[in-house]
Coordinates of C-alpha atoms in Angstrom, one line a residue:
M196 CA -2.3 -40.5 4.4
G197 CA 0.1 -43.1 3.4
K198 CA 2.9 -44.6 5.4
A199 CA 6.3 -43.0 5.5
S200 CA 8.9 -44.7 3.2
G201 CA 10.8 -47.6 4.8
V202 CA 8.3 -48.2 7.6
S203 CA 7.3 -51.6 6.3
R204 CA 11.0 -52.7 6.1
R205 CA 11.7 -51.6 9.6
R206 CA 8.7 -53.3 11.2
R207 CA 9.3 -56.0 13.8
K208 CA 9.7 -59.4 12.2
K209 CA 7.6 -62.3 13.5
Y210 CA 8.8 -65.9 13.5
N211 CA 6.5 -68.3 11.7
Y212 CA 6.4 -71.6 13.6
N213 CA 4.4 -73.3 10.9
R214 CA 7.3 -73.2 8.4
N215 CA 9.9 -75.9 8.3
L216 CA 13.0 -73.8 7.6
K217 CA 15.3 -76.8 7.3
K218 CA 13.1 -78.2 4.5
L219 CA 13.0 -74.9 2.8
H220 CA 16.7 -74.5 3.0
K221 CA 17.3 -77.9 1.5
K222 CA 15.0 -77.1 -1.4
Q223 CA 17.0 -74.0 -2.2
I224 CA 20.3 -75.8 -2.4
T225 CA 20.7 -77.5 -5.8
L226 CA 23.6 -79.3 -7.3
P227 CA 25.4 -77.4 -10.1
K228 CA 24.5 -78.3 -13.6
V229 CA 27.3 -80.2 -15.3
K230 CA 27.5 -79.7 -19.0
C231 CA 30.2 -82.3 -19.7
K232 CA 28.5 -85.5 -20.8
Q233 CA 31.5 -87.7 -19.9
I234 CA 31.6 -86.4 -16.3
K235 CA 27.9 -86.8 -15.9
E236 CA 28.0 -90.4 -17.0
A237 CA 31.0 -91.3 -14.9
W238 CA 29.7 -89.6 -11.7
D239 CA 28.7 -91.9 -8.9
S240 CA 26.4 -90.2 -6.4
S241 CA 27.3 -92.7 -3.6
K242 CA 31.0 -91.6 -3.7
S243 CA 32.4 -88.4 -2.4
Y244 CA 33.4 -85.5 -4.7
V245 CA 37.2 -86.2 -4.2
R246 CA 36.8 -89.9 -4.8
N247 CA 34.8 -89.3 -8.0
M248 CA 37.4 -86.9 -9.4
E249 CA 40.3 -89.4 -8.6
D250 CA 38.5 -92.2 -10.3
M251 CA 38.0 -90.1 -13.4
G252 CA 41.7 -89.1 -13.4
L253 CA 40.9 -85.4 -12.8
S254 CA 42.4 -83.2 -10.2
D255 CA 40.2 -81.8 -7.5
D256 CA 42.8 -79.4 -6.1
P257 CA 45.5 -78.0 -8.5
N258 CA 47.7 -77.0 -5.5
K259 CA 48.1 -80.6 -4.6
T260 CA 48.8 -81.9 -8.1
I261 CA 51.2 -79.1 -9.0
G262 CA 54.0 -79.0 -6.5
I263 CA 56.5 -76.2 -5.8
R264 CA 60.2 -77.0 -5.3
E265 CA 62.5 -75.5 -2.8
N266 CA 64.0 -73.1 -5.3
G267 CA 60.6 -71.7 -6.3
I268 CA 60.2 -73.4 -9.7
V269 CA 56.7 -74.7 -10.3
H270 CA 56.6 -78.2 -11.6
S271 CA 53.9 -80.5 -12.7
S272 CA 53.6 -84.0 -13.9
H273 CA 54.2 -82.7 -17.4
D274 CA 57.7 -81.6 -16.4
L275 CA 58.7 -85.2 -15.8
W276 CA 58.4 -86.0 -19.5
V277 CA 59.9 -82.8 -20.7
H278 CA 62.9 -82.6 -18.4
E279 CA 64.1 -86.2 -17.9
E280 CA 67.5 -85.0 -16.5
M281 CA 65.8 -83.6 -13.4
E282 CA 65.2 -86.0 -10.6
V283 CA 61.6 -85.5 -9.5
V284 CA 59.8 -87.9 -7.3
C285 CA 56.1 -88.0 -8.0
V286 CA 54.1 -89.3 -5.1
K287 CA 50.8 -89.6 -7.0
S288 CA 51.7 -91.6 -10.1
R289 CA 48.1 -92.1 -11.1
F290 CA 48.0 -88.5 -12.4
L291 CA 50.9 -89.1 -14.8
R292 CA 50.2 -89.8 -18.4
P293 CA 51.7 -93.1 -19.7

């Protein structure tokens, strides 16, 4: 006679002390594959993600680079060049195009 279905799944689990779970977990975590050649070449592994993105002139968080005014109109750095009559103070000028 065979076992009833699901018995092997419900059996009591045993902890294996000979396995290094920390090492196994680190092996499973891999960095994402970057397809863009320019980002791959400019990436510096000694810097943080945010610092790398800033040095490349890219935005790591669109919510920080695109602000929202009091009246609810969304503006970006592009709006400074389109609407010159509006007075908008940009705190991060490094994201503006010259």
